[in-house]
Every structure is written in C-alpha cells, then in structure tokens.
mmCIF file of C-alpha atoms in Angstrom:
data_model
loop_
_atom_site.group_PDB
_atom_site.id
_atom_site.type_symbol
_atom_site.label_atom_id
_atom_site.label_comp_id
_atom_site.label_asym_id
_atom_site.label_seq_id
_atom_site.Cartn_x
_atom_site.Cartn_y
_atom_site.Cartn_z
ATOM 1 C CA UNK A 1 -0.065 0.016 0.012
ATOM 2 C CA UNK A 2 1.339 3.467 -0.979
ATOM 3 C CA UNK A 3 2.453 5.694 1.987
ATOM 4 C CA UNK A 4 0.532 8.530 0.616
ATOM 5 C CA UNK A 5 -2.524 6.673 2.438
ATOM 6 C CA UNK A 6 -0.589 7.629 5.816
ATOM 7 C CA UNK A 7 -1.459 11.147 4.899
ATOM 8 C CA UNK A 8 -4.975 10.816 4.310
ATOM 9 C CA UNK A 9 -5.184 8.659 7.656
ATOM 10 C CA UNK A 10 -3.765 11.345 9.242
ATOM 11 C CA UNK A 11 -6.290 14.188 8.571
ATOM 12 C CA UNK A 12 -9.288 11.614 9.332
ATOM 13 C CA UNK A 13 -7.673 11.193 12.311
ATOM 14 C CA UNK A 14 -7.844 14.709 13.003
ATOM 15 C CA UNK A 15 -11.295 14.682 11.575
ATOM 16 C CA UNK A 16 -12.627 12.405 14.061
ATOM 17 C CA UNK A 17 -11.393 13.622 16.716
ATOM 18 C CA UNK A 18 -13.224 17.126 16.607
ATOM 19 C CA UNK A 19 -16.360 15.017 15.584
ATOM 20 C CA UNK A 20 -16.793 13.557 18.760
ATOM 21 C CA UNK A 21 -14.916 14.857 21.495
ATOM 22 C CA UNK A 22 -17.243 17.908 21.612
ATOM 23 C CA UNK A 23 -19.610 14.765 23.146
ATOM 24 C CA UNK A 24 -17.478 14.326 26.375
ATOM 25 C CA UNK A 25 -16.564 18.367 26.562
ATOM 26 C CA UNK A 26 -20.045 19.396 26.390
ATOM 27 C CA UNK A 27 -20.428 20.317 30.622
ATOM 28 C CA UNK A 28 -16.835 22.086 30.371
ATOM 29 C CA UNK A 29 -17.818 24.141 27.478
ATOM 30 C CA UNK A 30 -21.306 24.815 29.189
ATOM 31 C CA UNK A 31 -19.756 25.608 32.653
ATOM 32 C CA UNK A 32 -17.325 28.409 30.647
ATOM 33 C CA UNK A 33 -19.787 30.161 28.220
ATOM 34 C CA UNK A 34 -22.796 29.640 31.180
ATOM 35 C CA UNK A 35 -25.218 28.341 29.027
ATOM 36 C CA UNK A 36 -27.180 25.020 29.820
ATOM 37 C CA UNK A 37 -26.012 21.350 28.666
ATOM 38 C CA UNK A 38 -28.905 20.986 25.653
ATOM 39 C CA UNK A 39 -27.646 24.610 24.589
ATOM 40 C CA UNK A 40 -24.166 23.099 24.099
ATOM 41 C CA UNK A 41 -25.262 20.134 22.586
ATOM 42 C CA UNK A 42 -26.048 22.367 19.264
ATOM 43 C CA UNK A 43 -22.876 22.773 19.033
ATOM 44 C CA UNK A 44 -23.003 18.613 18.130
ATOM 45 C CA UNK A 45 -25.658 19.569 15.245
ATOM 46 C CA UNK A 46 -23.853 22.381 13.721
ATOM 47 C CA UNK A 47 -20.844 20.882 13.244
ATOM 48 C CA UNK A 48 -23.498 17.782 11.709
ATOM 49 C CA UNK A 49 -25.068 20.503 9.755
ATOM 50 C CA UNK A 50 -21.530 22.016 8.384
ATOM 51 C CA UNK A 51 -20.965 18.253 7.190
ATOM 52 C CA UNK A 52 -24.088 17.344 5.894
ATOM 53 C CA UNK A 53 -23.832 20.908 3.807
ATOM 54 C CA UNK A 54 -20.099 21.148 2.875
ATOM 55 C CA UNK A 55 -20.065 17.258 1.684
ATOM 56 C CA UNK A 56 -21.408 17.978 -2.182
ATOM 57 C CA UNK A 57 -21.355 21.696 -1.767
ATOM 58 C CA UNK A 58 -17.265 21.333 -1.790
ATOM 59 C CA UNK A 59 -17.360 18.304 -3.586
ATOM 60 C CA UNK A 60 -18.967 20.247 -7.015
ATOM 61 C CA UNK A 61 -17.556 23.236 -6.321
ATOM 62 C CA UNK A 62 -13.748 21.811 -6.185
ATOM 63 C CA UNK A 63 -14.733 19.574 -9.356
ATOM 64 C CA UNK A 64 -12.478 20.789 -11.714
ATOM 65 C CA UNK A 65 -9.262 21.055 -9.367
ATOM 66 C CA UNK A 66 -6.143 19.444 -8.373
ATOM 67 C CA UNK A 67 -7.537 16.837 -6.135
ATOM 68 C CA UNK A 68 -4.392 16.896 -4.263
ATOM 69 C CA UNK A 69 -4.901 20.527 -3.921
ATOM 70 C CA UNK A 70 -8.215 20.125 -2.468
ATOM 71 C CA UNK A 71 -7.200 17.942 -0.265
ATOM 72 C CA UNK A 72 -4.790 20.501 0.871
ATOM 73 C CA UNK A 73 -7.091 22.944 1.027
ATOM 74 C CA UNK A 74 -9.671 21.139 2.915
ATOM 75 C CA UNK A 75 -7.138 20.300 5.961
ATOM 76 C CA UNK A 76 -6.577 24.506 5.556
ATOM 77 C CA UNK A 77 -10.061 24.591 6.029
ATOM 78 C CA UNK A 78 -10.191 22.315 8.848
ATOM 79 C CA UNK A 79 -7.379 23.953 11.098
ATOM 80 C CA UNK A 80 -9.156 27.143 10.379
ATOM 81 C CA UNK A 81 -11.865 25.972 11.634
ATOM 82 C CA UNK A 82 -10.996 24.646 15.145
ATOM 83 C CA UNK A 83 -8.430 27.363 15.620
ATOM 84 C CA UNK A 84 -11.869 29.851 15.853
ATOM 85 C CA UNK A 85 -12.873 26.998 17.712
ATOM 86 C CA UNK A 86 -10.446 27.362 20.064
ATOM 87 C CA UNK A 87 -10.719 31.506 20.567
ATOM 88 C CA UNK A 88 -14.431 31.758 19.920
ATOM 89 C CA UNK A 89 -15.645 34.443 22.906
ATOM 90 C CA UNK A 90 -19.102 32.810 23.264
ATOM 91 C CA UNK A 91 -22.274 30.807 22.362
ATOM 92 C CA UNK A 92 -23.393 32.223 18.531
ATOM 93 C CA UNK A 93 -19.265 32.309 17.761
ATOM 94 C CA UNK A 94 -18.419 28.708 18.641
ATOM 95 C CA UNK A 95 -21.629 27.905 16.818
ATOM 96 C CA UNK A 96 -20.504 29.268 13.390
ATOM 97 C CA UNK A 97 -16.765 27.991 14.136
ATOM 98 C CA UNK A 98 -18.104 24.348 14.944
ATOM 99 C CA UNK A 99 -20.166 24.777 11.453
ATOM 100 C CA UNK A 100 -16.598 25.882 9.715
ATOM 101 C CA UNK A 101 -15.044 23.022 11.225
ATOM 102 C CA UNK A 102 -17.403 20.388 9.728
ATOM 103 C CA UNK A 103 -17.814 21.777 6.098
ATOM 104 C CA UNK A 104 -14.798 20.253 5.134
ATOM 105 C CA UNK A 105 -14.966 16.630 6.675
ATOM 106 C CA UNK A 106 -17.211 15.112 3.951
ATOM 107 C CA UNK A 107 -15.250 16.486 1.012
ATOM 108 C CA UNK A 108 -12.232 15.279 2.696
ATOM 109 C CA UNK A 109 -13.368 11.626 3.182
ATOM 110 C CA UNK A 110 -15.166 11.426 -0.268
ATOM 111 C CA UNK A 111 -12.042 13.237 -2.405
ATOM 112 C CA UNK A 112 -9.680 11.198 -0.287
ATOM 113 C CA UNK A 113 -11.664 7.709 -1.021
ATOM 114 C CA UNK A 114 -11.159 8.735 -5.096
ATOM 115 C CA UNK A 115 -7.100 9.652 -4.267
ATOM 116 C CA UNK A 116 -6.895 6.416 -2.416
ATOM 117 C CA UNK A 117 -8.450 4.114 -4.832
ATOM 118 C CA UNK A 118 -6.180 5.577 -7.723
ATOM 119 C CA UNK A 119 -2.971 4.748 -6.078
ATOM 120 C CA UNK A 120 -3.667 1.320 -6.051
ATOM 121 C CA UNK A 121 -4.803 -1.960 -8.054
ATOM 122 C CA UNK A 122 -7.732 -2.480 -8.860
ATOM 123 C CA UNK A 123 -8.341 -5.549 -6.670
ATOM 124 C CA UNK A 124 -7.093 -3.397 -3.103
ATOM 125 C CA UNK A 125 -9.676 -0.579 -3.804
ATOM 126 C CA UNK A 126 -11.573 -1.074 -0.606
ATOM 127 C CA UNK A 127 -8.354 -2.202 1.243
ATOM 128 C CA UNK A 128 -7.092 1.732 0.320
ATOM 129 C CA UNK A 129 -10.534 3.110 1.379
ATOM 130 C CA UNK A 130 -10.519 0.827 4.781
ATOM 131 C CA UNK A 131 -6.988 2.411 5.431
ATOM 132 C CA UNK A 132 -8.041 6.160 4.894
ATOM 133 C CA UNK A 133 -10.864 5.273 7.745
ATOM 134 C CA UNK A 134 -8.630 3.588 9.801
ATOM 135 C CA UNK A 135 -7.669 6.999 11.858
ATOM 136 C CA UNK A 136 -11.201 7.467 11.523
ATOM 137 C CA UNK A 137 -11.532 4.424 14.024
ATOM 138 C CA UNK A 138 -8.345 4.633 15.965
ATOM 139 C CA UNK A 139 -9.608 7.958 17.053
ATOM 140 C CA UNK A 140 -11.886 7.009 18.156
ATOM 141 C CA UNK A 141 -9.860 4.464 20.245
ATOM 142 C CA UNK A 142 -7.296 7.344 21.152
ATOM 143 C CA UNK A 143 -7.833 11.010 19.953
ATOM 144 C CA UNK A 144 -10.966 11.414 21.449
ATOM 145 C CA UNK A 145 -10.518 10.178 25.371
ATOM 146 C CA UNK A 146 -6.832 12.173 25.080
ATOM 147 C CA UNK A 147 -8.495 14.980 23.374
ATOM 148 C CA UNK A 148 -11.276 14.802 26.348
ATOM 149 C CA UNK A 149 -8.681 14.122 28.556
ATOM 150 C CA UNK A 150 -7.190 17.497 27.483
ATOM 151 C CA UNK A 151 -9.576 19.739 27.765
ATOM 152 C CA UNK A 152 -10.855 18.908 31.444
ATOM 153 C CA UNK A 153 -7.442 19.222 32.682
ATOM 154 C CA UNK A 154 -6.296 22.335 30.301
ATOM 155 C CA UNK A 155 -9.947 23.782 29.530
ATOM 156 C CA UNK A 156 -11.645 22.858 26.479
ATOM 157 C CA UNK A 157 -9.783 25.869 23.847
ATOM 158 C CA UNK A 158 -6.981 23.591 24.477
ATOM 159 C CA UNK A 159 -8.358 20.538 23.026
ATOM 160 C CA UNK A 160 -9.255 22.594 19.671
ATOM 161 C CA UNK A 161 -5.852 24.185 19.165
ATOM 162 C CA UNK A 162 -4.489 20.554 19.962
ATOM 163 C CA UNK A 163 -6.840 19.398 16.612
ATOM 164 C CA UNK A 164 -5.377 22.659 15.010
ATOM 165 C CA UNK A 165 -1.851 20.989 15.575
ATOM 166 C CA UNK A 166 -3.113 17.617 14.266
ATOM 167 C CA UNK A 167 -4.910 19.660 11.248
ATOM 168 C CA UNK A 168 -1.128 21.213 10.658
ATOM 169 C CA UNK A 169 0.628 17.659 10.592
ATOM 170 C CA UNK A 170 -1.959 16.487 7.984
ATOM 171 C CA UNK A 171 -1.084 18.810 5.561
ATOM 172 C CA UNK A 172 2.407 18.894 5.861
ATOM 173 C CA UNK A 173 2.039 15.083 5.213
ATOM 174 C CA UNK A 174 -0.220 15.577 2.265
ATOM 175 C CA UNK A 175 2.335 18.100 0.783
ATOM 176 C CA UNK A 176 4.824 15.326 1.348
ATOM 177 C CA UNK A 177 3.621 12.276 0.574
ATOM 178 C CA UNK A 178 0.230 12.867 -2.451
ATOM 179 C CA UNK A 179 2.350 12.818 -5.819
ATOM 180 C CA UNK A 180 2.154 16.078 -7.558
ATOM 181 C CA UNK A 181 0.648 14.526 -10.943
ATOM 182 C CA UNK A 182 -2.168 12.345 -9.288
ATOM 183 C CA UNK A 183 -5.314 12.511 -10.060
ATOM 184 C CA UNK A 184 -5.584 15.817 -12.872
ATOM 185 C CA UNK A 185 -8.312 18.195 -12.602
ATOM 186 C CA UNK A 186 -11.522 15.881 -13.664
ATOM 187 C CA UNK A 187 -12.841 16.823 -17.624
ATOM 188 C CA UNK A 188 -16.396 16.494 -16.730
ATOM 189 C CA UNK A 189 -16.972 20.060 -14.397
ATOM 190 C CA UNK A 190 -19.614 20.793 -11.784
ATOM 191 C CA UNK A 191 -22.779 19.855 -15.001
ATOM 192 C CA UNK A 192 -21.099 16.236 -15.390
ATOM 193 C CA UNK A 193 -21.081 15.299 -11.490
ATOM 194 C CA UNK A 194 -24.474 17.156 -10.795
ATOM 195 C CA UNK A 195 -26.148 14.781 -13.738
ATOM 196 C CA UNK A 196 -24.243 11.435 -12.836
ATOM 197 C CA UNK A 197 -26.001 11.980 -9.201
ATOM 198 C CA UNK A 198 -29.474 11.147 -11.387
ATOM 199 C CA UNK A 199 -28.828 7.542 -11.184
ATOM 200 C CA UNK A 200 -30.823 5.197 -9.455
ATOM 201 C CA UNK A 201 -28.682 2.830 -8.248
ATOM 202 C CA UNK A 202 -26.045 6.207 -6.875
ATOM 203 C CA UNK A 203 -29.536 6.943 -4.483
ATOM 204 C CA UNK A 204 -29.891 3.565 -3.666
ATOM 205 C CA UNK A 205 -26.349 3.090 -2.396
ATOM 206 C CA UNK A 206 -26.858 6.261 -0.946
ATOM 207 C CA UNK A 207 -29.961 5.327 0.656
ATOM 208 C CA UNK A 208 -28.064 1.704 2.043
ATOM 209 C CA UNK A 209 -25.637 4.303 4.024
ATOM 210 C CA UNK A 210 -28.505 6.244 5.594
ATOM 211 C CA UNK A 211 -30.772 3.018 7.079
ATOM 212 C CA UNK A 212 -27.668 0.996 7.838
ATOM 213 C CA UNK A 213 -25.506 3.599 9.470
ATOM 214 C CA UNK A 214 -28.948 4.561 11.032
ATOM 215 C CA UNK A 215 -29.112 1.445 12.647
ATOM 216 C CA UNK A 216 -25.898 1.763 14.602
ATOM 217 C CA UNK A 217 -26.321 5.455 15.756
ATOM 218 C CA UNK A 218 -29.649 4.383 16.725
ATOM 219 C CA UNK A 219 -27.967 2.455 19.569
ATOM 220 C CA UNK A 220 -24.314 3.685 19.845
ATOM 221 C CA UNK A 221 -26.181 7.604 20.657
ATOM 222 C CA UNK A 222 -27.674 6.208 24.070
ATOM 223 C CA UNK A 223 -24.572 3.558 24.897
ATOM 224 C CA UNK A 224 -24.270 5.061 28.177
ATOM 225 C CA UNK A 225 -27.440 4.410 28.998
ATOM 226 C CA UNK A 226 -27.504 1.087 28.277
ATOM 227 C CA UNK A 227 -24.012 0.098 29.726
ATOM 228 C CA UNK A 228 -25.380 1.794 33.309
ATOM 229 C CA UNK A 229 -28.742 0.993 34.133
ATOM 230 C CA UNK A 230 -29.320 -2.219 32.179
ATOM 231 C CA UNK A 231 -25.672 -3.577 32.377
ATOM 232 C CA UNK A 232 -25.337 -1.975 35.750
ATOM 233 C CA UNK A 233 -21.832 -0.493 34.784
ATOM 234 C CA UNK A 234 -20.560 3.142 36.789
ATOM 235 C CA UNK A 235 -20.359 5.988 34.944
ATOM 236 C CA UNK A 236 -16.443 5.654 35.356
ATOM 237 C CA UNK A 237 -16.373 2.540 33.189
ATOM 238 C CA UNK A 238 -18.243 4.099 30.177
ATOM 239 C CA UNK A 239 -14.726 5.484 28.611
ATOM 240 C CA UNK A 240 -12.979 2.833 28.583
ATOM 241 C CA UNK A 241 -15.903 0.884 27.481
ATOM 242 C CA UNK A 242 -16.635 3.180 24.538
ATOM 243 C CA UNK A 243 -12.638 2.621 23.490
ATOM 244 C CA UNK A 244 -13.968 -0.980 23.011
ATOM 245 C CA UNK A 245 -15.899 0.210 20.489
ATOM 246 C CA UNK A 246 -13.349 1.938 18.797
ATOM 247 C CA UNK A 247 -11.076 -1.257 19.166
ATOM 248 C CA UNK A 248 -14.048 -3.422 17.236
ATOM 249 C CA UNK A 249 -14.900 -0.603 14.942
ATOM 250 C CA UNK A 250 -10.677 -0.617 13.333
ATOM 251 C CA UNK A 251 -11.203 -4.064 13.714
ATOM 252 C CA UNK A 252 -14.503 -4.070 11.372
ATOM 253 C CA UNK A 253 -12.776 -1.467 8.996
ATOM 254 C CA UNK A 254 -10.018 -3.099 8.124
ATOM 255 C CA UNK A 255 -12.112 -6.696 8.396
ATOM 256 C CA UNK A 256 -14.627 -4.717 5.644
ATOM 257 C CA UNK A 257 -11.662 -3.373 3.638
ATOM 258 C CA UNK A 258 -10.090 -6.932 3.046
ATOM 259 C CA UNK A 259 -13.377 -8.840 1.764
ATOM 260 C CA UNK A 260 -14.637 -6.086 0.210
ATOM 261 C CA UNK A 261 -11.773 -6.594 -2.626
ATOM 262 C CA UNK A 262 -13.226 -9.725 -3.038
ATOM 263 C CA UNK A 263 -16.894 -9.356 -2.856
ATOM 264 C CA UNK A 264 -17.701 -5.747 -2.619
ATOM 265 C CA UNK A 265 -21.775 -6.905 -2.544
ATOM 266 C CA UNK A 266 -21.279 -10.162 -0.657
ATOM 267 C CA UNK A 267 -19.409 -8.232 2.251
ATOM 268 C CA UNK A 268 -21.960 -5.523 2.077
ATOM 269 C CA UNK A 269 -24.730 -8.111 2.780
ATOM 270 C CA UNK A 270 -22.950 -10.044 5.208
ATOM 271 C CA UNK A 271 -22.223 -6.626 7.099
ATOM 272 C CA UNK A 272 -25.856 -5.490 7.447
ATOM 273 C CA UNK A 273 -27.173 -9.266 8.452
ATOM 274 C CA UNK A 274 -24.380 -9.816 11.063
ATOM 275 C CA UNK A 275 -25.598 -5.895 12.556
ATOM 276 C CA UNK A 276 -29.158 -7.065 12.551
ATOM 277 C CA UNK A 277 -28.170 -10.078 14.644
ATOM 278 C CA UNK A 278 -25.702 -8.184 17.297
ATOM 279 C CA UNK A 279 -28.532 -5.436 17.613
ATOM 280 C CA UNK A 280 -31.079 -7.893 18.098
ATOM 281 C CA UNK A 281 -29.860 -9.496 20.789
ATOM 282 C CA UNK A 282 -28.272 -6.440 22.392
ATOM 283 C CA UNK A 283 -31.573 -6.984 25.007
ATOM 284 C CA UNK A 284 -29.969 -9.916 25.994
ATOM 285 C CA UNK A 285 -26.635 -8.741 25.995
ATOM 286 C CA UNK A 286 -26.853 -5.797 28.298
ATOM 287 C CA UNK A 287 -27.647 -8.128 31.251
ATOM 288 C CA UNK A 288 -24.571 -9.118 32.541
ATOM 289 C CA UNK A 289 -20.979 -7.152 32.686
ATOM 290 C CA UNK A 290 -18.962 -8.957 30.330
ATOM 291 C CA UNK A 291 -21.553 -9.738 27.375
ATOM 292 C CA UNK A 292 -22.339 -6.203 27.285
ATOM 293 C CA UNK A 293 -19.069 -4.767 27.042
ATOM 294 C CA UNK A 294 -19.095 -7.570 24.332
ATOM 295 C CA UNK A 295 -21.694 -6.434 22.086
ATOM 296 C CA UNK A 296 -20.339 -2.945 22.536
ATOM 297 C CA UNK A 297 -17.394 -3.987 20.102
ATOM 298 C CA UNK A 298 -18.703 -6.621 17.913
ATOM 299 C CA UNK A 299 -21.784 -2.783 17.375
ATOM 300 C CA UNK A 300 -18.123 -1.437 15.954
ATOM 301 C CA UNK A 301 -17.277 -4.368 14.284
ATOM 302 C CA UNK A 302 -20.231 -5.239 12.511
ATOM 303 C CA UNK A 303 -21.047 -1.164 11.134
ATOM 304 C CA UNK A 304 -17.679 -0.615 10.234
ATOM 305 C CA UNK A 305 -17.561 -3.550 8.164
ATOM 306 C CA UNK A 306 -20.143 -2.187 5.489
ATOM 307 C CA UNK A 307 -18.002 0.987 5.628
ATOM 308 C CA UNK A 308 -15.343 0.357 3.074
ATOM 309 C CA UNK A 309 -18.480 -1.205 0.990
ATOM 310 C CA UNK A 310 -20.541 1.352 0.779
ATOM 311 C CA UNK A 311 -17.824 3.884 -0.138
ATOM 312 C CA UNK A 312 -16.556 1.984 -3.159
ATOM 313 C CA UNK A 313 -20.378 0.944 -4.205
ATOM 314 C CA UNK A 314 -21.518 4.907 -3.867
ATOM 315 C CA UNK A 315 -18.253 5.542 -6.117
ATOM 316 C CA UNK A 316 -18.537 2.800 -8.860
ATOM 317 C CA UNK A 317 -22.292 3.888 -9.719
ATOM 318 C CA UNK A 318 -21.233 6.887 -10.087
ATOM 319 C CA UNK A 319 -18.129 6.803 -11.687
ATOM 320 C CA UNK A 320 -18.046 9.882 -13.800
ATOM 321 C CA UNK A 321 -18.742 11.982 -10.931
ATOM 322 C CA UNK A 322 -16.523 9.724 -8.022
ATOM 323 C CA UNK A 323 -15.434 12.534 -5.921
ATOM 324 C CA UNK A 324 -19.346 14.190 -5.424
ATOM 325 C CA UNK A 325 -21.112 11.044 -4.993
ATOM 326 C CA UNK A 326 -18.392 10.298 -2.579
ATOM 327 C CA UNK A 327 -18.809 13.162 -0.540
ATOM 328 C CA UNK A 328 -22.175 12.653 -0.509
ATOM 329 C CA UNK A 329 -22.265 9.549 1.149
ATOM 330 C CA UNK A 330 -20.433 11.221 4.335
ATOM 331 C CA UNK A 331 -23.436 13.651 4.232
ATOM 332 C CA UNK A 332 -25.215 10.531 3.827
ATOM 333 C CA UNK A 333 -23.435 9.125 7.054
ATOM 334 C CA UNK A 334 -24.109 12.076 8.405
ATOM 335 C CA UNK A 335 -27.874 11.963 7.779
ATOM 336 C CA UNK A 336 -27.896 8.906 9.622
ATOM 337 C CA UNK A 337 -26.257 10.316 13.038
ATOM 338 C CA UNK A 338 -28.849 12.396 13.133
ATOM 339 C CA UNK A 339 -32.007 10.230 11.496
ATOM 340 C CA UNK A 340 -30.693 7.257 14.242
ATOM 341 C CA UNK A 341 -29.874 9.180 17.213
ATOM 342 C CA UNK A 342 -33.861 10.674 16.861
ATOM 343 C CA UNK A 343 -35.365 7.353 15.873
ATOM 344 C CA UNK A 344 -33.417 6.024 18.948
ATOM 345 C CA UNK A 345 -34.641 8.629 21.106
ATOM 346 C CA UNK A 346 -38.570 8.247 20.034
ATOM 347 C CA UNK A 347 -38.105 4.455 21.367
ATOM 348 C CA UNK A 348 -36.634 5.776 25.060
ATOM 349 C CA UNK A 349 -39.500 8.427 25.061
ATOM 350 C CA UNK A 350 -42.071 5.857 24.238
ATOM 351 C CA UNK A 351 -41.074 4.012 27.413
ATOM 352 C CA UNK A 352 -39.860 0.933 26.070
ATOM 353 C CA UNK A 353 -36.565 0.033 28.020
ATOM 354 C CA UNK A 354 -33.254 0.813 28.516
ATOM 355 C CA UNK A 355 -32.105 -1.622 25.249
ATOM 356 C CA UNK A 356 -34.846 -0.237 22.948
ATOM 357 C CA UNK A 357 -32.743 1.907 20.519
ATOM 358 C CA UNK A 358 -30.689 -1.091 20.456
ATOM 359 C CA UNK A 359 -33.871 -2.756 19.000
ATOM 360 C CA UNK A 360 -35.362 0.223 16.927
ATOM 361 C CA UNK A 361 -31.830 -0.006 15.274
ATOM 362 C CA UNK A 362 -32.421 -3.857 14.426
ATOM 363 C CA UNK A 363 -35.108 -2.529 12.660
ATOM 364 C CA UNK A 364 -33.034 -0.114 10.611
ATOM 365 C CA UNK A 365 -30.651 -2.706 9.643
ATOM 366 C CA UNK A 366 -33.493 -4.751 7.928
ATOM 367 C CA UNK A 367 -34.564 -1.760 6.433
ATOM 368 C CA UNK A 368 -30.922 -1.281 4.810
ATOM 369 C CA UNK A 369 -30.784 -5.012 3.807
ATOM 370 C CA UNK A 370 -33.975 -4.263 2.147
ATOM 371 C CA UNK A 371 -32.797 -1.411 0.015
ATOM 372 C CA UNK A 372 -29.508 -2.917 -0.695
ATOM 373 C CA UNK A 373 -31.320 -6.001 -1.938
ATOM 374 C CA UNK A 374 -33.543 -3.276 -4.600
ATOM 375 C CA UNK A 375 -30.026 -2.050 -4.953
ATOM 376 C CA UNK A 376 -28.592 -5.713 -6.582
ATOM 377 C CA UNK A 377 -31.967 -6.505 -8.009
ATOM 378 C CA UNK A 378 -31.965 -3.246 -10.111
ATOM 379 C CA UNK A 379 -28.457 -3.727 -11.170
ATOM 380 C CA UNK A 380 -29.529 -7.353 -12.248
ATOM 381 C CA UNK A 381 -32.501 -6.038 -14.275
ATOM 382 C CA UNK A 382 -30.177 -3.200 -15.764
ATOM 383 C CA UNK A 383 -27.109 -6.002 -16.711
ATOM 384 C CA UNK A 384 -30.059 -8.406 -18.059
ATOM 385 C CA UNK A 385 -30.925 -5.482 -20.613
ATOM 386 C CA UNK A 386 -27.650 -4.797 -21.401
ATOM 387 C CA UNK A 387 -26.789 -8.720 -22.677
ATOM 388 C CA UNK A 388 -29.831 -8.332 -24.632
ATOM 389 C CA UNK A 389 -29.208 -4.924 -26.011
ATOM 390 C CA UNK A 390 -26.202 -6.560 -27.088
ATOM 391 C CA UNK A 391 -27.423 -9.674 -28.553
ATOM 392 C CA UNK A 392 -29.690 -7.586 -30.981
ATOM 393 C CA UNK A 393 -26.547 -5.611 -32.233
ATOM 394 C CA UNK A 394 -24.881 -8.948 -32.797
ATOM 395 C CA UNK A 395 -28.026 -9.876 -34.815
ATOM 396 C CA UNK A 396 -27.872 -6.965 -36.493
ATOM 397 C CA UNK A 397 -24.072 -6.619 -37.432
ATOM 398 C CA UNK A 398 -22.694 -4.286 -34.820
ATOM 399 C CA UNK A 399 -20.157 -6.503 -33.397
ATOM 400 C CA UNK A 400 -18.405 -3.629 -31.132
ATOM 401 C CA UNK A 401 -21.084 -1.645 -30.491
ATOM 402 C CA UNK A 402 -22.535 -5.800 -29.204
ATOM 403 C CA UNK A 403 -19.320 -6.157 -26.958
ATOM 404 C CA UNK A 404 -19.450 -3.090 -25.666
ATOM 405 C CA UNK A 405 -23.279 -2.857 -24.298
ATOM 406 C CA UNK A 406 -22.293 -6.223 -22.749
ATOM 407 C CA UNK A 407 -19.146 -4.822 -20.864
ATOM 408 C CA UNK A 408 -20.983 -2.194 -19.679
#
C-alpha cells in the first residue's frame, strides 16, 4: 500500500477526533460559556450541519481542481475552523466555528477515497479506502479519550488547539506524500458531476448508508444509559467501554476492506446481516457486564464492516462523478447519525426500556438490507437489459457495439 495513504489517515484521525470530542466536553463548554447542557448540545448539531452542507457543496465547487490541491485546501479550512473554535468568545461564535469545522469533513473523505483508490491496483481498492478510514476509527480509541482528558485538565480551548495541530501535521503529510501529478482535474466539470448523481443505483447506495448507519447511531447514541441502567456499569467505566467500540470499529473496518476486495456486495450484505443480529441480541447481552462489553465491541465491528464497501459502491455507481458521490455518501453518514439518534430517542421516550434504541436499530438495519437488496435487483435487471441489447446488435451485425453493451 502506498505511503501516501498515511497522509489521508492522519487527516481522518484529526477529523474523527474533532467530530466526537465535543460529546465529552459538553459540561466544560457549558460551564465556561454559562449556557445549559442542551444549549451546548447544539454545538454537536452545528458540526453535523456543516458536514451535510459542505460535503456535496465543496466537492462540486472543486470539481475541476487537482484533487491533491483540494485535499490540502480542505485540511487548511479544517485547521481554521478548529482554531476559531479555540478562540471563540461566546456561544454564537463557537456555533459558527463548529459549523466551519464540519464543512471540509465530508469532502475530505470523499475526495480522499477517490485519491486512495487511484493509487492502488483494482483488487486493492476497498482495502485502500479502509486504510484511510483507519484514522477515523483509531480516533475513537486514542484521539477522543486523549483530547477529552486534555480538555478536562487544560480547558476545552486547549483541545481545539491540539486538533488544529493535528490538522497542520496532516497538511504537511499531504504536501510531502501525495504525488503532484496524481489525479489531474477531471474534465466533466460541475454539470457532469451533478448529472452523474441522477442514477437510481447511486441513490439506492446512499439510502443503504442512511439506513445501515442509522441503525448504528440509534443504539450508539444511547450506549451510556444502556451500560449504566441495563448492564450495571459505573459511569466512570463508560470511557473505557467506548474505547472497546473503537477497537471493534477498527477491526471491522480493516476486515471489511479485505473482504470487499473479494466480494463487494457479499461483504455489504454480510455486514448488514451481522448488524441486525448484534442489535437484536442487545437486550440479552446487556444483562451482564462481560456480555455487555462484548456487545459494544461487536457493534463497532459489525457496523464498520460495511464502511468501505458502501463508499466504494457509491463511487462505482457514479463513475463519472466519484468525488461528488463519495462526498455525498459522507453527508448520508451524518444524516444517519442525526436520524438514528432521533429514532432511538423515540423508542426511549415511548417507555420501551433502556435497550429499546438497539431494537429500533435492528429494524433500521433490516431496512438497510432491503434497500441493498433493491439495489442488487436493479443492477441485475440493468445487466440483463444490456446483455439483451448486445445480442440484438450482434444479430444486426454491430459486433463492436454489442461487445461494449455487454461490458457495461
């Protein structure tokens, strides 16, 4: 694997750290800015909103630029956003800074996935994407706990200065390791990129991301009350248990990348099916501390097995606009975050019990399997139509066109 993937992983590590660290720093931020915890929670939403808006917008706006230049510019915007967060004087300015920090998130992963797959042989594409995502999953093991501890000891502003330093290191790595002549500016332009998103298979792939990762966040958003109220853990143990989730996510990410290079759709179906099983078993697994800890690790593994296959599938379905489609998949991931948390919250509010968000998540995972199945059916139908068209052209004597139709 090219060393340049390390530069992408460093950037992903910084992004993953700043995305999730705010959850652990809400009390410190609320106390310092003299606002309530629910008001401080809007800072999480502001970042997610930046991701959803920035992912397709920045990918489309930079469609004709060199992808190396785009990656460096996006990471520079990331550094600026986190530096603004560190020096924000009040709630409104911090909300704006968090929004700016989220803008480059989706486009960085989207463009980075295109660059990563372009540097390796076809049979290693999924693995290259998983290595870039490795920075994101490792952030949940190392980056988020370390940044949270830093914020608690030195103040939350120090955390965002530290994240800015990680972004600066990522810029240096991108400059040094991404080849200058790699992935020249595409010729399709903005109009061509947008036209490529009109494909039904692209939207089915994005829908699978929303449903599949919505299943994850339905449960993960309420993992703390599950562990304390259902499994009986002390609150002080939750941080260590969340690191187990990061370990499982890292293992699932690497496993999914390897398996997807052999069978992309098979890995996707297998990952979603395993997510259904894990979430359905959560009420049973949360009865003892040992099985609950295992459940947290298995949740991370099952969910992130599907990460690389989904990213690669979206890119393949929108071959004429891989950067925009890949970035849109990151926006879909954050929509899944918000939607899954909302659905899990509904289950809790309805009084179905501490583990009910996981049960709701199992239903979302089943929905994800259904959408993935619909995408598979559409692909089979289109393949059959292409073969039939090729046979008609052979009969008419147009052999080259027939071969091309069958190939498509």
